[in-house]
Amino acid sequence: MSARNLRLSLLCLMPLFASSSDALFQGAAWAQSADLPQRAVLAQSSGQNQYFPLSQYLPSLDVTPPRFLRIEPDGVQNNSDFFDQVMLATSNRVFRFTSMPIPVFIDPAPADYIAAVKRAFQTWETRTNSMIRFAPVADRQQARITVIWSHMGIPADRSATEFGAHTITEWKVKTGPFASQKTGTVKPQYIEVNLDVIDPRDADHKLPLLQNLVTHELGHAIGLMGHSPDRGDMMYRDTDEYSRISQRDLNTLQKIYSRKCDFPL
């Protein structure tokens, strides 16, 4: 029997038209700016909204109406995860790396784009306390994750949202009389960034957006297949420049890396 090849392209949705009047907070229900004090940060904890003066976190901004940032208040315990959604996406198979650091390569790009991608790598290293680590390699053929750049356009039927980036993961299921359909091998992965979404953005937003798009896609590449149903998570299907790695993202990743690996990445 010939080997069965499967390909998974995990897509990251992001808002196409984001203006200063948009309420971009992802962790709670949409809020009307008239209901909030000027320049306030909205946070959600256990279903209860909390408001903090924005001046505590950012320099004074001339933004009307105020924008919203997703933050997690200090001292809040969150033991939940979206492990079930990951297992649903993988048919109950665990995809993860079995050794660190992970060799990575970034295709040539403008220096500020490269720096944004590197910050995405560093974000996962910092937030996981180095459970996840990356190592740049000079030879693209030696990388297990490669960031590539493409001009994929903006399809006419995607007027409200657009795919800013996606992760390409290809695997081969083991075959033979004694092989388990639950195990197999995975080819090197690619994170493809759509420059037609990044390039037109203004300087204040394109680099944070690029960093977060790659951060989201790296989540897929290290084993967080599928998407979280919670807007407060980095692995929610919509990603913007205000997305952050949440405790739920970390809880899910920890659970994956505590399980026996079926498909080594």
PDB file of C-alpha atoms in Angstrom:
ATOM      1  CA  MET A   1       0.000   0.000   0.000  1.00  0.00           C
ATOM      2  CA  SER A   2       1.383   3.399  -0.892  1.00  0.00           C
ATOM      3  CA  ALA A   3       1.861   5.991   1.825  1.00  0.00           C
ATOM      4  CA  ARG A   4      -0.993   8.407   2.311  1.00  0.00           C
ATOM      5  CA  ASN A   5       0.037  12.049   2.159  1.00  0.00           C
ATOM      6  CA  LEU A   6      -1.916  14.648   4.050  1.00  0.00           C
ATOM      7  CA  ARG A   7      -1.523  18.399   3.990  1.00  0.00           C
ATOM      8  CA  LEU A   8      -2.813  20.853   6.554  1.00  0.00           C
ATOM      9  CA  SER A   9      -2.835  24.578   5.929  1.00  0.00           C
ATOM     10  CA  LEU A  10      -3.711  26.443   9.110  1.00  0.00           C
ATOM     11  CA  LEU A  11      -5.008  29.866   8.302  1.00  0.00           C
ATOM     12  CA  CYS A  12      -4.898  33.003  10.378  1.00  0.00           C
ATOM     13  CA  LEU A  13      -7.755  35.437   9.908  1.00  0.00           C
ATOM     14  CA  MET A  14      -7.164  39.087  10.621  1.00  0.00           C
ATOM     15  CA  PRO A  15      -9.217  42.242  10.118  1.00  0.00           C
ATOM     16  CA  LEU A  16      -8.663  43.772   6.698  1.00  0.00           C
ATOM     17  CA  PHE A  17     -10.020  47.235   7.402  1.00  0.00           C
ATOM     18  CA  ALA A  18      -8.944  48.402  10.875  1.00  0.00           C
ATOM     19  CA  SER A  19      -9.194  52.097  11.618  1.00  0.00           C
ATOM     20  CA  SER A  20      -8.688  54.102  14.772  1.00  0.00           C
ATOM     21  CA  SER A  21     -12.433  53.963  15.363  1.00  0.00           C
ATOM     22  CA  ASP A  22     -12.519  50.176  15.569  1.00  0.00           C
ATOM     23  CA  ALA A  23     -12.851  48.489  18.969  1.00  0.00           C
ATOM     24  CA  LEU A  24     -10.124  45.875  18.588  1.00  0.00           C
ATOM     25  CA  PHE A  25     -10.250  44.266  22.017  1.00  0.00           C
ATOM     26  CA  GLN A  26     -10.453  40.498  21.468  1.00  0.00           C
ATOM     27  CA  GLY A  27     -10.921  39.240  25.033  1.00  0.00           C
ATOM     28  CA  ALA A  28     -14.468  40.396  25.736  1.00  0.00           C
ATOM     29  CA  ALA A  29     -17.624  41.426  23.952  1.00  0.00           C
ATOM     30  CA  TRP A  30     -17.431  44.487  21.696  1.00  0.00           C
ATOM     31  CA  ALA A  31     -17.747  47.647  23.779  1.00  0.00           C
ATOM     32  CA  GLN A  32     -19.009  51.061  22.787  1.00  0.00           C
ATOM     33  CA  SER A  33     -16.437  53.774  23.449  1.00  0.00           C
ATOM     34  CA  ALA A  34     -19.118  56.024  24.930  1.00  0.00           C
ATOM     35  CA  ASP A  35     -19.489  53.538  27.786  1.00  0.00           C
ATOM     36  CA  LEU A  36     -15.826  53.788  28.783  1.00  0.00           C
ATOM     37  CA  PRO A  37     -13.680  56.502  30.347  1.00  0.00           C
ATOM     38  CA  GLN A  38     -11.343  58.228  27.905  1.00  0.00           C
ATOM     39  CA  ARG A  39      -8.174  56.261  27.255  1.00  0.00           C
ATOM     40  CA  ALA A  40      -9.075  53.160  29.236  1.00  0.00           C
ATOM     41  CA  VAL A  41      -7.811  49.622  28.942  1.00  0.00           C
ATOM     42  CA  LEU A  42     -10.437  46.891  29.134  1.00  0.00           C
ATOM     43  CA  ALA A  43      -9.562  43.509  30.626  1.00  0.00           C
ATOM     44  CA  GLN A  44     -11.702  40.465  31.258  1.00  0.00           C
ATOM     45  CA  SER A  45     -11.369  38.097  34.187  1.00  0.00           C
ATOM     46  CA  SER A  46     -13.849  35.318  35.000  1.00  0.00           C
ATOM     47  CA  GLY A  47     -16.520  36.994  32.925  1.00  0.00           C
ATOM     48  CA  GLN A  48     -16.162  40.350  34.685  1.00  0.00           C
ATOM     49  CA  ASN A  49     -14.802  43.378  32.828  1.00  0.00           C
ATOM     50  CA  GLN A  50     -12.213  45.553  34.545  1.00  0.00           C
ATOM     51  CA  TYR A  51     -11.031  48.990  33.458  1.00  0.00           C
ATOM     52  CA  PHE A  52      -7.591  50.485  33.951  1.00  0.00           C
ATOM     53  CA  PRO A  53      -6.315  53.943  32.962  1.00  0.00           C
ATOM     54  CA  LEU A  54      -4.364  53.564  29.750  1.00  0.00           C
ATOM     55  CA  SER A  55      -1.756  56.011  31.047  1.00  0.00           C
ATOM     56  CA  GLN A  56      -0.550  53.287  33.402  1.00  0.00           C
ATOM     57  CA  TYR A  57       0.520  51.164  30.461  1.00  0.00           C
ATOM     58  CA  LEU A  58       1.220  53.399  27.471  1.00  0.00           C
ATOM     59  CA  PRO A  59       2.384  56.935  26.697  1.00  0.00           C
ATOM     60  CA  SER A  60      -0.368  59.464  26.147  1.00  0.00           C
ATOM     61  CA  LEU A  61      -2.074  58.888  22.813  1.00  0.00           C
ATOM     62  CA  ASP A  62      -4.210  61.206  20.760  1.00  0.00           C
ATOM     63  CA  VAL A  63      -6.728  58.527  19.784  1.00  0.00           C
ATOM     64  CA  THR A  64     -10.477  59.065  19.635  1.00  0.00           C
ATOM     65  CA  PRO A  65     -12.284  56.877  20.437  1.00  0.00           C
ATOM     66  CA  PRO A  66      -9.805  54.939  22.598  1.00  0.00           C
ATOM     67  CA  ARG A  67      -8.459  51.594  21.483  1.00  0.00           C
ATOM     68  CA  PHE A  68      -8.592  48.498  23.639  1.00  0.00           C
ATOM     69  CA  LEU A  69      -5.734  46.182  24.500  1.00  0.00           C
ATOM     70  CA  ARG A  70      -6.018  42.604  25.657  1.00  0.00           C
ATOM     71  CA  ILE A  71      -4.312  42.044  29.002  1.00  0.00           C
ATOM     72  CA  GLU A  72      -4.551  39.550  31.828  1.00  0.00           C
ATOM     73  CA  PRO A  73      -4.755  41.130  35.301  1.00  0.00           C
ATOM     74  CA  ASP A  74      -2.006  40.044  37.692  1.00  0.00           C
ATOM     75  CA  GLY A  75      -2.855  37.290  40.130  1.00  0.00           C
ATOM     76  CA  VAL A  76      -5.722  35.814  38.136  1.00  0.00           C
ATOM     77  CA  GLN A  77      -5.660  32.014  37.983  1.00  0.00           C
ATOM     78  CA  ASN A  78      -6.715  30.520  34.666  1.00  0.00           C
ATOM     79  CA  ASN A  79      -6.492  26.749  34.447  1.00  0.00           C
ATOM     80  CA  SER A  80      -8.586  26.332  31.320  1.00  0.00           C
ATOM     81  CA  ASP A  81      -7.331  25.287  27.895  1.00  0.00           C
ATOM     82  CA  PHE A  82      -8.507  24.343  24.401  1.00  0.00           C
ATOM     83  CA  PHE A  83      -6.773  20.969  24.197  1.00  0.00           C
ATOM     84  CA  ASP A  84      -9.984  19.332  22.967  1.00  0.00           C
ATOM     85  CA  GLN A  85     -10.058  21.647  19.953  1.00  0.00           C
ATOM     86  CA  VAL A  86      -6.464  20.750  19.119  1.00  0.00           C
ATOM     87  CA  MET A  87      -7.242  17.045  19.320  1.00  0.00           C
ATOM     88  CA  LEU A  88     -10.296  17.553  17.142  1.00  0.00           C
ATOM     89  CA  ALA A  89      -8.143  19.202  14.477  1.00  0.00           C
ATOM     90  CA  THR A  90      -5.582  16.376  14.538  1.00  0.00           C
ATOM     91  CA  SER A  91      -7.960  13.413  14.919  1.00  0.00           C
ATOM     92  CA  ASN A  92      -6.600  12.777  18.431  1.00  0.00           C
ATOM     93  CA  ARG A  93      -2.967  12.717  17.343  1.00  0.00           C
ATOM     94  CA  VAL A  94      -0.275  14.672  19.166  1.00  0.00           C
ATOM     95  CA  PHE A  95       2.016  16.756  16.968  1.00  0.00           C
ATOM     96  CA  ARG A  96       4.966  18.261  18.812  1.00  0.00           C
ATOM     97  CA  PHE A  97       8.713  18.689  18.801  1.00  0.00           C
ATOM     98  CA  THR A  98      10.707  16.124  20.729  1.00  0.00           C
ATOM     99  CA  SER A  99      13.957  18.079  21.000  1.00  0.00           C
ATOM    100  CA  MET A 100      15.015  21.697  21.449  1.00  0.00           C
ATOM    101  CA  PRO A 101      16.069  24.095  20.105  1.00  0.00           C
ATOM    102  CA  ILE A 102      14.014  24.094  16.910  1.00  0.00           C
ATOM    103  CA  PRO A 103      16.078  25.056  13.838  1.00  0.00           C
ATOM    104  CA  VAL A 104      14.436  27.964  12.011  1.00  0.00           C
ATOM    105  CA  PHE A 105      15.119  30.028   8.898  1.00  0.00           C
ATOM    106  CA  ILE A 106      13.710  33.358   7.704  1.00  0.00           C
ATOM    107  CA  ASP A 107      13.728  34.110   3.996  1.00  0.00           C
ATOM    108  CA  PRO A 108      15.351  37.455   3.091  1.00  0.00           C
ATOM    109  CA  ALA A 109      13.162  40.495   3.762  1.00  0.00           C
ATOM    110  CA  PRO A 110      13.512  44.125   4.911  1.00  0.00           C
ATOM    111  CA  ALA A 111      15.389  44.415   8.193  1.00  0.00           C
ATOM    112  CA  ASP A 112      12.362  45.635  10.149  1.00  0.00           C
ATOM    113  CA  TYR A 113      10.312  42.661   8.916  1.00  0.00           C
ATOM    114  CA  ILE A 114      13.055  40.252   9.966  1.00  0.00           C
ATOM    115  CA  ALA A 115      13.200  41.893  13.396  1.00  0.00           C
ATOM    116  CA  ALA A 116       9.421  41.510  13.821  1.00  0.00           C
ATOM    117  CA  VAL A 117       9.644  37.798  13.008  1.00  0.00           C
ATOM    118  CA  LYS A 118      12.497  37.360  15.472  1.00  0.00           C
ATOM    119  CA  ARG A 119      10.369  39.002  18.155  1.00  0.00           C
ATOM    120  CA  ALA A 120       7.674  36.419  17.451  1.00  0.00           C
ATOM    121  CA  PHE A 121      10.187  33.635  18.119  1.00  0.00           C
ATOM    122  CA  GLN A 122      11.360  35.387  21.286  1.00  0.00           C
ATOM    123  CA  THR A 123       7.801  35.825  22.522  1.00  0.00           C
ATOM    124  CA  TRP A 124       7.176  32.077  22.571  1.00  0.00           C
ATOM    125  CA  GLU A 125      10.527  31.450  24.251  1.00  0.00           C
ATOM    126  CA  THR A 126       9.820  34.019  26.952  1.00  0.00           C
ATOM    127  CA  ARG A 127       6.201  33.056  27.601  1.00  0.00           C
ATOM    128  CA  THR A 128       7.025  29.338  27.847  1.00  0.00           C
ATOM    129  CA  ASN A 129      10.034  29.948  30.119  1.00  0.00           C
ATOM    130  CA  SER A 130      12.245  28.394  27.429  1.00  0.00           C
ATOM    131  CA  MET A 131      10.234  25.186  27.199  1.00  0.00           C
ATOM    132  CA  ILE A 132      10.103  26.175  23.520  1.00  0.00           C
ATOM    133  CA  ARG A 133      13.390  27.381  22.059  1.00  0.00           C
ATOM    134  CA  PHE A 134      14.457  28.297  18.545  1.00  0.00           C
ATOM    135  CA  ALA A 135      17.849  28.385  16.868  1.00  0.00           C
ATOM    136  CA  PRO A 136      18.460  30.199  13.561  1.00  0.00           C
ATOM    137  CA  VAL A 137      20.298  28.203  10.899  1.00  0.00           C
ATOM    138  CA  ALA A 138      22.181  29.510   7.869  1.00  0.00           C
ATOM    139  CA  ASP A 139      21.046  26.698   5.589  1.00  0.00           C
ATOM    140  CA  ARG A 140      17.346  26.675   4.761  1.00  0.00           C
ATOM    141  CA  GLN A 141      17.500  22.916   4.160  1.00  0.00           C
ATOM    142  CA  GLN A 142      18.374  22.374   7.833  1.00  0.00           C
ATOM    143  CA  ALA A 143      15.354  24.266   9.181  1.00  0.00           C
ATOM    144  CA  ARG A 144      12.243  22.642  10.593  1.00  0.00           C
ATOM    145  CA  ILE A 145      10.303  25.918  10.397  1.00  0.00           C
ATOM    146  CA  THR A 146      10.857  28.446   7.601  1.00  0.00           C
ATOM    147  CA  VAL A 147       9.163  31.835   7.281  1.00  0.00           C
ATOM    148  CA  ILE A 148       8.518  32.738   3.646  1.00  0.00           C
ATOM    149  CA  TRP A 149       7.011  35.798   1.968  1.00  0.00           C
ATOM    150  CA  SER A 150       4.367  35.827  -0.748  1.00  0.00           C
ATOM    151  CA  HIS A 151       2.034  38.161  -2.598  1.00  0.00           C
ATOM    152  CA  MET A 152      -1.221  36.228  -2.361  1.00  0.00           C
ATOM    153  CA  GLY A 153      -3.503  39.129  -3.152  1.00  0.00           C
ATOM    154  CA  ILE A 154      -6.776  40.030  -1.485  1.00  0.00           C
ATOM    155  CA  PRO A 155      -9.605  37.951  -2.982  1.00  0.00           C
ATOM    156  CA  ALA A 156     -12.742  39.852  -3.919  1.00  0.00           C
ATOM    157  CA  ASP A 157     -14.895  37.515  -1.836  1.00  0.00           C
ATOM    158  CA  ARG A 158     -12.930  38.368   1.339  1.00  0.00           C
ATOM    159  CA  SER A 159     -14.099  41.940   1.718  1.00  0.00           C
ATOM    160  CA  ALA A 160     -14.222  41.982   5.529  1.00  0.00           C
ATOM    161  CA  THR A 161     -11.329  39.725   6.510  1.00  0.00           C
ATOM    162  CA  GLU A 162      -8.266  38.308   4.869  1.00  0.00           C
ATOM    163  CA  PHE A 163      -5.773  35.555   5.479  1.00  0.00           C
ATOM    164  CA  GLY A 164      -2.666  37.380   6.663  1.00  0.00           C
ATOM    165  CA  ALA A 165      -0.554  34.245   6.991  1.00  0.00           C
ATOM    166  CA  HIS A 166      -0.832  30.487   7.151  1.00  0.00           C
ATOM    167  CA  THR A 167       1.182  27.486   8.238  1.00  0.00           C
ATOM    168  CA  ILE A 168       1.810  24.627   5.833  1.00  0.00           C
ATOM    169  CA  THR A 169       2.213  21.290   7.601  1.00  0.00           C
ATOM    170  CA  GLU A 170       2.537  18.100   5.571  1.00  0.00           C
ATOM    171  CA  TRP A 171       2.690  14.666   7.133  1.00  0.00           C
ATOM    172  CA  LYS A 172       2.799  11.051   6.037  1.00  0.00           C
ATOM    173  CA  VAL A 173       0.954   8.374   7.965  1.00  0.00           C
ATOM    174  CA  LYS A 174       2.884   5.180   8.589  1.00  0.00           C
ATOM    175  CA  THR A 175       1.648   2.217   6.566  1.00  0.00           C
ATOM    176  CA  GLY A 176       2.230  -1.523   6.577  1.00  0.00           C
ATOM    177  CA  PRO A 177       0.883  -4.566   8.416  1.00  0.00           C
ATOM    178  CA  PHE A 178       2.179  -3.444  11.820  1.00  0.00           C
ATOM    179  CA  ALA A 179       1.902   0.310  11.378  1.00  0.00           C
ATOM    180  CA  SER A 180      -0.461   2.475  13.387  1.00  0.00           C
ATOM    181  CA  GLN A 181      -2.548   4.987  11.465  1.00  0.00           C
ATOM    182  CA  LYS A 182      -2.042   7.310  14.406  1.00  0.00           C
ATOM    183  CA  THR A 183       1.698   7.746  13.877  1.00  0.00           C
ATOM    184  CA  GLY A 184       3.804   9.117  11.083  1.00  0.00           C
ATOM    185  CA  THR A 185       6.368  11.662   9.947  1.00  0.00           C
ATOM    186  CA  VAL A 186       6.157  15.384   9.246  1.00  0.00           C
ATOM    187  CA  LYS A 187       8.008  17.397   6.609  1.00  0.00           C
ATOM    188  CA  PRO A 188       9.642  20.735   7.464  1.00  0.00           C
ATOM    189  CA  GLN A 189       6.958  23.369   7.981  1.00  0.00           C
ATOM    190  CA  TYR A 190       6.498  26.724   6.278  1.00  0.00           C
ATOM    191  CA  ILE A 191       4.882  29.886   7.578  1.00  0.00           C
ATOM    192  CA  GLU A 192       3.758  31.920   4.570  1.00  0.00           C
ATOM    193  CA  VAL A 193       3.143  35.628   5.149  1.00  0.00           C
ATOM    194  CA  ASN A 194       0.917  37.577   2.774  1.00  0.00           C
ATOM    195  CA  LEU A 195       2.786  40.806   1.996  1.00  0.00           C
ATOM    196  CA  ASP A 196      -0.294  42.203   0.278  1.00  0.00           C
ATOM    197  CA  VAL A 197      -1.823  42.475   3.751  1.00  0.00           C
ATOM    198  CA  ILE A 198       1.293  43.701   5.584  1.00  0.00           C
ATOM    199  CA  ASP A 199       2.851  46.189   3.152  1.00  0.00           C
ATOM    200  CA  PRO A 200      -0.085  48.648   2.850  1.00  0.00           C
ATOM    201  CA  ARG A 201      -0.366  49.126   6.619  1.00  0.00           C
ATOM    202  CA  ASP A 202       0.968  52.280   8.235  1.00  0.00           C
ATOM    203  CA  ALA A 203       4.271  52.089  10.073  1.00  0.00           C
ATOM    204  CA  ASP A 204       2.684  52.055  13.540  1.00  0.00           C
ATOM    205  CA  HIS A 205       0.652  48.924  12.837  1.00  0.00           C
ATOM    206  CA  LYS A 206       2.357  46.795  10.204  1.00  0.00           C
ATOM    207  CA  LEU A 207       5.211  45.549  12.376  1.00  0.00           C
ATOM    208  CA  PRO A 208       3.101  44.659  15.456  1.00  0.00           C
ATOM    209  CA  LEU A 209       0.642  42.972  13.108  1.00  0.00           C
ATOM    210  CA  LEU A 210       3.395  41.034  11.350  1.00  0.00           C
ATOM    211  CA  GLN A 211       4.864  39.954  14.688  1.00  0.00           C
ATOM    212  CA  ASN A 212       1.516  38.685  15.942  1.00  0.00           C
ATOM    213  CA  LEU A 213       0.616  36.925  12.702  1.00  0.00           C
ATOM    214  CA  VAL A 214       3.887  35.007  12.894  1.00  0.00           C
ATOM    215  CA  THR A 215       3.417  34.398  16.633  1.00  0.00           C
ATOM    216  CA  HIS A 216       0.018  32.856  15.885  1.00  0.00           C
ATOM    217  CA  GLU A 217       1.405  30.727  13.069  1.00  0.00           C
ATOM    218  CA  LEU A 218       4.321  29.589  15.211  1.00  0.00           C
ATOM    219  CA  GLY A 219       1.716  28.329  17.653  1.00  0.00           C
ATOM    220  CA  HIS A 220       0.424  26.047  14.915  1.00  0.00           C
ATOM    221  CA  ALA A 221       3.942  25.036  13.921  1.00  0.00           C
ATOM    222  CA  ILE A 222       4.892  23.943  17.457  1.00  0.00           C
ATOM    223  CA  GLY A 223       1.769  21.829  17.887  1.00  0.00           C
ATOM    224  CA  LEU A 224      -1.253  24.040  18.551  1.00  0.00           C
ATOM    225  CA  MET A 225      -3.233  22.792  15.585  1.00  0.00           C
ATOM    226  CA  GLY A 226      -6.715  24.137  15.011  1.00  0.00           C
ATOM    227  CA  HIS A 227      -7.968  27.261  16.778  1.00  0.00           C
ATOM    228  CA  SER A 228      -9.173  28.332  20.187  1.00  0.00           C
ATOM    229  CA  PRO A 229     -12.827  29.396  20.486  1.00  0.00           C
ATOM    230  CA  ASP A 230     -11.849  32.162  22.935  1.00  0.00           C
ATOM    231  CA  ARG A 231     -11.121  35.657  21.597  1.00  0.00           C
ATOM    232  CA  GLY A 232      -8.684  36.205  24.455  1.00  0.00           C
ATOM    233  CA  ASP A 233      -6.216  33.617  23.123  1.00  0.00           C
ATOM    234  CA  MET A 234      -3.427  34.096  20.615  1.00  0.00           C
ATOM    235  CA  MET A 235      -4.676  30.956  18.882  1.00  0.00           C
ATOM    236  CA  TYR A 236      -8.135  32.384  18.275  1.00  0.00           C
ATOM    237  CA  ARG A 237      -8.812  32.406  14.536  1.00  0.00           C
ATOM    238  CA  ASP A 238      -8.629  36.228  14.267  1.00  0.00           C
ATOM    239  CA  THR A 239      -5.262  37.836  14.921  1.00  0.00           C
ATOM    240  CA  ASP A 240      -4.443  41.534  15.034  1.00  0.00           C
ATOM    241  CA  GLU A 241      -1.679  43.775  16.359  1.00  0.00           C
ATOM    242  CA  TYR A 242      -3.172  43.612  19.867  1.00  0.00           C
ATOM    243  CA  SER A 243      -3.227  39.817  20.221  1.00  0.00           C
ATOM    244  CA  ARG A 244      -1.235  38.296  23.080  1.00  0.00           C
ATOM    245  CA  ILE A 245      -0.238  34.783  24.170  1.00  0.00           C
ATOM    246  CA  SER A 246      -2.691  33.935  26.948  1.00  0.00           C
ATOM    247  CA  GLN A 247      -2.474  31.561  29.888  1.00  0.00           C
ATOM    248  CA  ARG A 248      -4.916  29.298  28.038  1.00  0.00           C
ATOM    249  CA  ASP A 249      -2.498  29.129  25.109  1.00  0.00           C
ATOM    250  CA  LEU A 250       0.260  28.131  27.517  1.00  0.00           C
ATOM    251  CA  ASN A 251      -1.911  25.611  29.370  1.00  0.00           C
ATOM    252  CA  THR A 252      -2.819  23.928  26.094  1.00  0.00           C
ATOM    253  CA  LEU A 253       0.777  23.827  24.906  1.00  0.00           C
ATOM    254  CA  GLN A 254       1.918  22.374  28.232  1.00  0.00           C
ATOM    255  CA  LYS A 255      -0.698  19.641  27.961  1.00  0.00           C
ATOM    256  CA  ILE A 256       0.431  18.783  24.425  1.00  0.00           C
ATOM    257  CA  TYR A 257       4.078  18.586  25.445  1.00  0.00           C
ATOM    258  CA  SER A 258       3.240  16.355  28.411  1.00  0.00           C
ATOM    259  CA  ARG A 259       1.682  13.749  26.083  1.00  0.00           C
ATOM    260  CA  LYS A 260       3.337  11.005  24.095  1.00  0.00           C
ATOM    261  CA  CYS A 261       4.231  12.279  20.639  1.00  0.00           C
ATOM    262  CA  ASP A 262       2.534  10.634  17.649  1.00  0.00           C
ATOM    263  CA  PHE A 263       3.972  12.870  14.920  1.00  0.00           C
ATOM    264  CA  PRO A 264       7.390  14.393  15.729  1.00  0.00           C
ATOM    265  CA  LEU A 265       7.626  17.852  14.168  1.00  0.00           C
TER     266      LEU A 265
END
